[in-house]
Amino acid sequence: YLGDTAQLELKNSIVRNNTAQVGGGIFSDMHAILNVSSSWIHNNTTSSNKDGTATYGAGIASLGEFTVKNSTVSNNSGTGITHHWTGSGIGGDGQIINSTISTNTSHGIYNLAWGNNPKRYLRIFSSTITGNSSGIYNHPLLSWYEVVFTELKNSIIADNGEDLIAPETQWGANIFTNLGGNLIGHLTNRSGFSGGSISNIDPKLGPLENNGGFAPTHALKHGGPAIDAGINEGAPETDQ
């Protein structure tokens, strides 16, 4: 648990088999700063509540600024990563870079804004989101002025129950921004996503397993459509 204004650098670590109402593996409060690198967050759970209060972020729940880099968030019972702002103005930005979000039982990523004129920014670069009940869910919750932004570049979002969700709502706005080099397995009318990326195609991903890094990943099978299909500018020098 990271309290308000706390900072944590988590590196070369495994966070597993934990249970909490919010943030089963890691909970980071509103003004905290969380940096996770070369780590594995897996098999954590959010507990159920009899009083009807929400549970979210089985792997990671962050209300503040966070970065997940070269890491895997997998097999958590609930949402893999919840990026949640409850307040006014611009909350802490989130970044997911060169990482894998896989086989979580709810959303892979839940990007949520809730409060008085909040704006929520999430940037996902060179990452794989697969095997979750849904890939990325953008959700302005209660206010006309809430705006939820998710930027995608050089990433694979495929083989989830539904890959991208930006539902029509009477509140706020859901905005997916396509920065190119992405592979989206299946686009629906609820995605709000367009632009020059590969879509509606089998990504030909291998299973989640040890491919030589700190945490398990999904290798690209021979002849997969994502091979050499990304944008070189800004890409990491090595795979996760």
mmCIF file of C-alpha atoms in Angstrom, residues 35-157:
data_model
loop_
_atom_site.group_PDB
_atom_site.id
_atom_site.type_symbol
_atom_site.label_atom_id
_atom_site.label_comp_id
_atom_site.label_asym_id
_atom_site.label_seq_id
_atom_site.Cartn_x
_atom_site.Cartn_y
_atom_site.Cartn_z
ATOM 1 C CA ASN A 35 7.201 2.691 -10.790
ATOM 2 C CA VAL A 36 7.227 -1.035 -11.541
ATOM 3 C CA SER A 37 9.965 -2.463 -13.764
ATOM 4 C CA SER A 38 11.156 -5.962 -14.661
ATOM 5 C CA SER A 39 8.598 -7.484 -12.296
ATOM 6 C CA TRP A 40 5.744 -10.003 -12.249
ATOM 7 C CA ILE A 41 2.391 -9.226 -10.622
ATOM 8 C CA HIS A 42 0.278 -12.380 -10.637
ATOM 9 C CA ASN A 43 -2.290 -14.524 -8.831
ATOM 10 C CA ASN A 44 -3.594 -11.664 -6.681
ATOM 11 C CA THR A 45 -7.267 -11.165 -5.825
ATOM 12 C CA THR A 46 -9.720 -8.415 -4.950
ATOM 13 C CA SER A 47 -12.039 -9.553 -2.169
ATOM 14 C CA SER A 48 -15.826 -9.381 -2.431
ATOM 15 C CA ASN A 49 -17.804 -6.878 -0.371
ATOM 16 C CA LYS A 50 -21.104 -7.493 1.378
ATOM 17 C CA ASP A 51 -21.829 -3.754 1.654
ATOM 18 C CA GLY A 52 -21.813 -3.201 -2.113
ATOM 19 C CA THR A 53 -18.682 -1.027 -2.216
ATOM 20 C CA ALA A 54 -16.497 -1.443 -5.280
ATOM 21 C CA THR A 55 -13.526 -3.733 -5.604
ATOM 22 C CA TYR A 56 -10.998 -3.144 -8.378
ATOM 23 C CA GLY A 57 -7.398 -3.596 -9.423
ATOM 24 C CA ALA A 58 -6.640 -7.199 -8.486
ATOM 25 C CA GLY A 59 -3.097 -6.803 -9.815
ATOM 26 C CA ILE A 60 -2.509 -3.039 -9.462
ATOM 27 C CA ALA A 61 -4.860 -0.205 -8.504
ATOM 28 C CA SER A 62 -3.373 3.262 -8.996
ATOM 29 C CA LEU A 63 -5.092 6.546 -8.198
ATOM 30 C CA GLY A 64 -1.891 8.488 -8.823
ATOM 31 C CA GLU A 65 0.961 8.534 -11.322
ATOM 32 C CA PHE A 66 2.329 5.147 -12.323
ATOM 33 C CA THR A 67 4.611 3.391 -14.810
ATOM 34 C CA VAL A 68 4.709 -0.325 -15.521
ATOM 35 C CA LYS A 69 7.710 -1.214 -17.685
ATOM 36 C CA ASN A 70 9.186 -4.531 -18.849
ATOM 37 C CA SER A 71 6.746 -6.323 -16.554
ATOM 38 C CA THR A 72 3.889 -8.834 -16.643
ATOM 39 C CA VAL A 73 0.528 -8.556 -14.880
ATOM 40 C CA SER A 74 -1.199 -11.914 -15.214
ATOM 41 C CA ASN A 75 -3.651 -14.435 -13.787
ATOM 42 C CA ASN A 76 -5.123 -12.025 -11.261
ATOM 43 C CA SER A 77 -8.697 -12.667 -10.088
ATOM 44 C CA GLY A 78 -10.228 -9.373 -11.175
ATOM 45 C CA THR A 79 -8.848 -6.467 -13.211
ATOM 46 C CA GLY A 80 -5.160 -6.575 -14.091
ATOM 47 C CA ILE A 81 -4.536 -2.807 -13.749
ATOM 48 C CA THR A 82 -7.061 -0.179 -12.682
ATOM 49 C CA HIS A 83 -6.151 3.465 -13.385
ATOM 50 C CA HIS A 84 -8.655 5.344 -11.251
ATOM 51 C CA TRP A 85 -9.001 9.077 -10.590
ATOM 52 C CA THR A 86 -11.552 10.391 -8.091
ATOM 53 C CA GLY A 87 -11.200 14.135 -7.771
ATOM 54 C CA SER A 88 -10.972 17.286 -9.861
ATOM 55 C CA GLY A 89 -8.572 18.310 -12.602
ATOM 56 C CA ILE A 90 -5.930 16.054 -14.130
ATOM 57 C CA GLY A 91 -4.984 12.985 -12.132
ATOM 58 C CA GLY A 92 -1.646 11.209 -12.267
ATOM 59 C CA ASP A 93 -0.843 9.910 -15.739
ATOM 60 C CA GLY A 94 -0.286 6.202 -16.321
ATOM 61 C CA GLN A 95 2.212 4.495 -18.625
ATOM 62 C CA ILE A 96 2.489 0.853 -19.628
ATOM 63 C CA ILE A 97 5.641 0.218 -21.658
ATOM 64 C CA ASN A 98 7.030 -3.010 -23.112
ATOM 65 C CA SER A 99 4.792 -5.072 -20.823
ATOM 66 C CA THR A 100 2.286 -7.941 -20.872
ATOM 67 C CA ILE A 101 -1.223 -7.847 -19.380
ATOM 68 C CA SER A 102 -2.610 -11.360 -19.698
ATOM 69 C CA THR A 103 -5.243 -13.833 -18.491
ATOM 70 C CA ASN A 104 -6.797 -11.651 -15.792
ATOM 71 C CA THR A 105 -10.392 -12.654 -15.053
ATOM 72 C CA SER A 106 -11.849 -9.144 -15.582
ATOM 73 C CA HIS A 107 -10.560 -6.214 -17.681
ATOM 74 C CA GLY A 108 -6.890 -6.276 -18.562
ATOM 75 C CA ILE A 109 -6.883 -2.499 -17.996
ATOM 76 C CA TYR A 110 -9.695 -0.393 -16.544
ATOM 77 C CA ASN A 111 -9.156 3.328 -17.193
ATOM 78 C CA LEU A 112 -11.657 5.191 -15.013
ATOM 79 C CA ALA A 113 -12.482 8.846 -14.284
ATOM 80 C CA TRP A 114 -14.944 9.746 -11.541
ATOM 81 C CA GLY A 115 -15.463 13.130 -9.918
ATOM 82 C CA ASN A 116 -15.569 16.863 -10.599
ATOM 83 C CA ASN A 117 -14.158 17.539 -14.088
ATOM 84 C CA PRO A 118 -11.435 14.846 -13.959
ATOM 85 C CA LYS A 119 -9.219 13.933 -16.898
ATOM 86 C CA ARG A 120 -7.424 10.583 -17.047
ATOM 87 C CA TYR A 121 -4.473 9.887 -19.364
ATOM 88 C CA LEU A 122 -3.058 6.430 -20.049
ATOM 89 C CA ARG A 123 -0.291 5.664 -22.553
ATOM 90 C CA ILE A 124 0.330 2.096 -23.685
ATOM 91 C CA PHE A 125 3.425 1.502 -25.801
ATOM 92 C CA SER A 126 4.993 -1.721 -27.142
ATOM 93 C CA SER A 127 2.808 -3.939 -24.958
ATOM 94 C CA THR A 128 0.629 -7.032 -25.278
ATOM 95 C CA ILE A 129 -2.848 -7.261 -23.751
ATOM 96 C CA THR A 130 -4.437 -10.659 -24.317
ATOM 97 C CA GLY A 131 -6.515 -13.400 -22.745
ATOM 98 C CA ASN A 132 -8.446 -11.112 -20.387
ATOM 99 C CA SER A 133 -12.255 -10.950 -20.143
ATOM 100 C CA SER A 134 -11.848 -7.582 -21.905
ATOM 101 C CA GLY A 135 -8.699 -5.805 -23.055
ATOM 102 C CA ILE A 136 -9.006 -2.083 -22.240
ATOM 103 C CA TYR A 137 -12.133 -0.453 -20.813
ATOM 104 C CA ASN A 138 -12.323 3.372 -20.963
ATOM 105 C CA HIS A 139 -14.964 4.583 -18.514
ATOM 106 C CA PRO A 140 -16.043 8.121 -17.537
ATOM 107 C CA LEU A 141 -18.350 7.259 -14.667
ATOM 108 C CA LEU A 142 -20.534 10.025 -13.273
ATOM 109 C CA SER A 143 -19.948 13.513 -14.703
ATOM 110 C CA TRP A 144 -20.617 15.338 -17.981
ATOM 111 C CA TYR A 145 -17.057 16.684 -17.872
ATOM 112 C CA GLU A 146 -15.095 13.498 -17.308
ATOM 113 C CA VAL A 147 -12.670 12.618 -20.113
ATOM 114 C CA VAL A 148 -10.753 9.345 -20.339
ATOM 115 C CA PHE A 149 -7.817 9.274 -22.790
ATOM 116 C CA THR A 150 -5.914 6.136 -23.820
ATOM 117 C CA GLU A 151 -3.048 6.359 -26.330
ATOM 118 C CA LEU A 152 -1.846 3.189 -28.068
ATOM 119 C CA LYS A 153 1.356 2.614 -30.032
ATOM 120 C CA ASN A 154 3.129 -0.556 -31.222
ATOM 121 C CA SER A 155 0.864 -2.726 -29.084
ATOM 122 C CA ILE A 156 -1.134 -5.925 -29.492
ATOM 123 C CA ILE A 157 -4.633 -6.004 -28.015
#
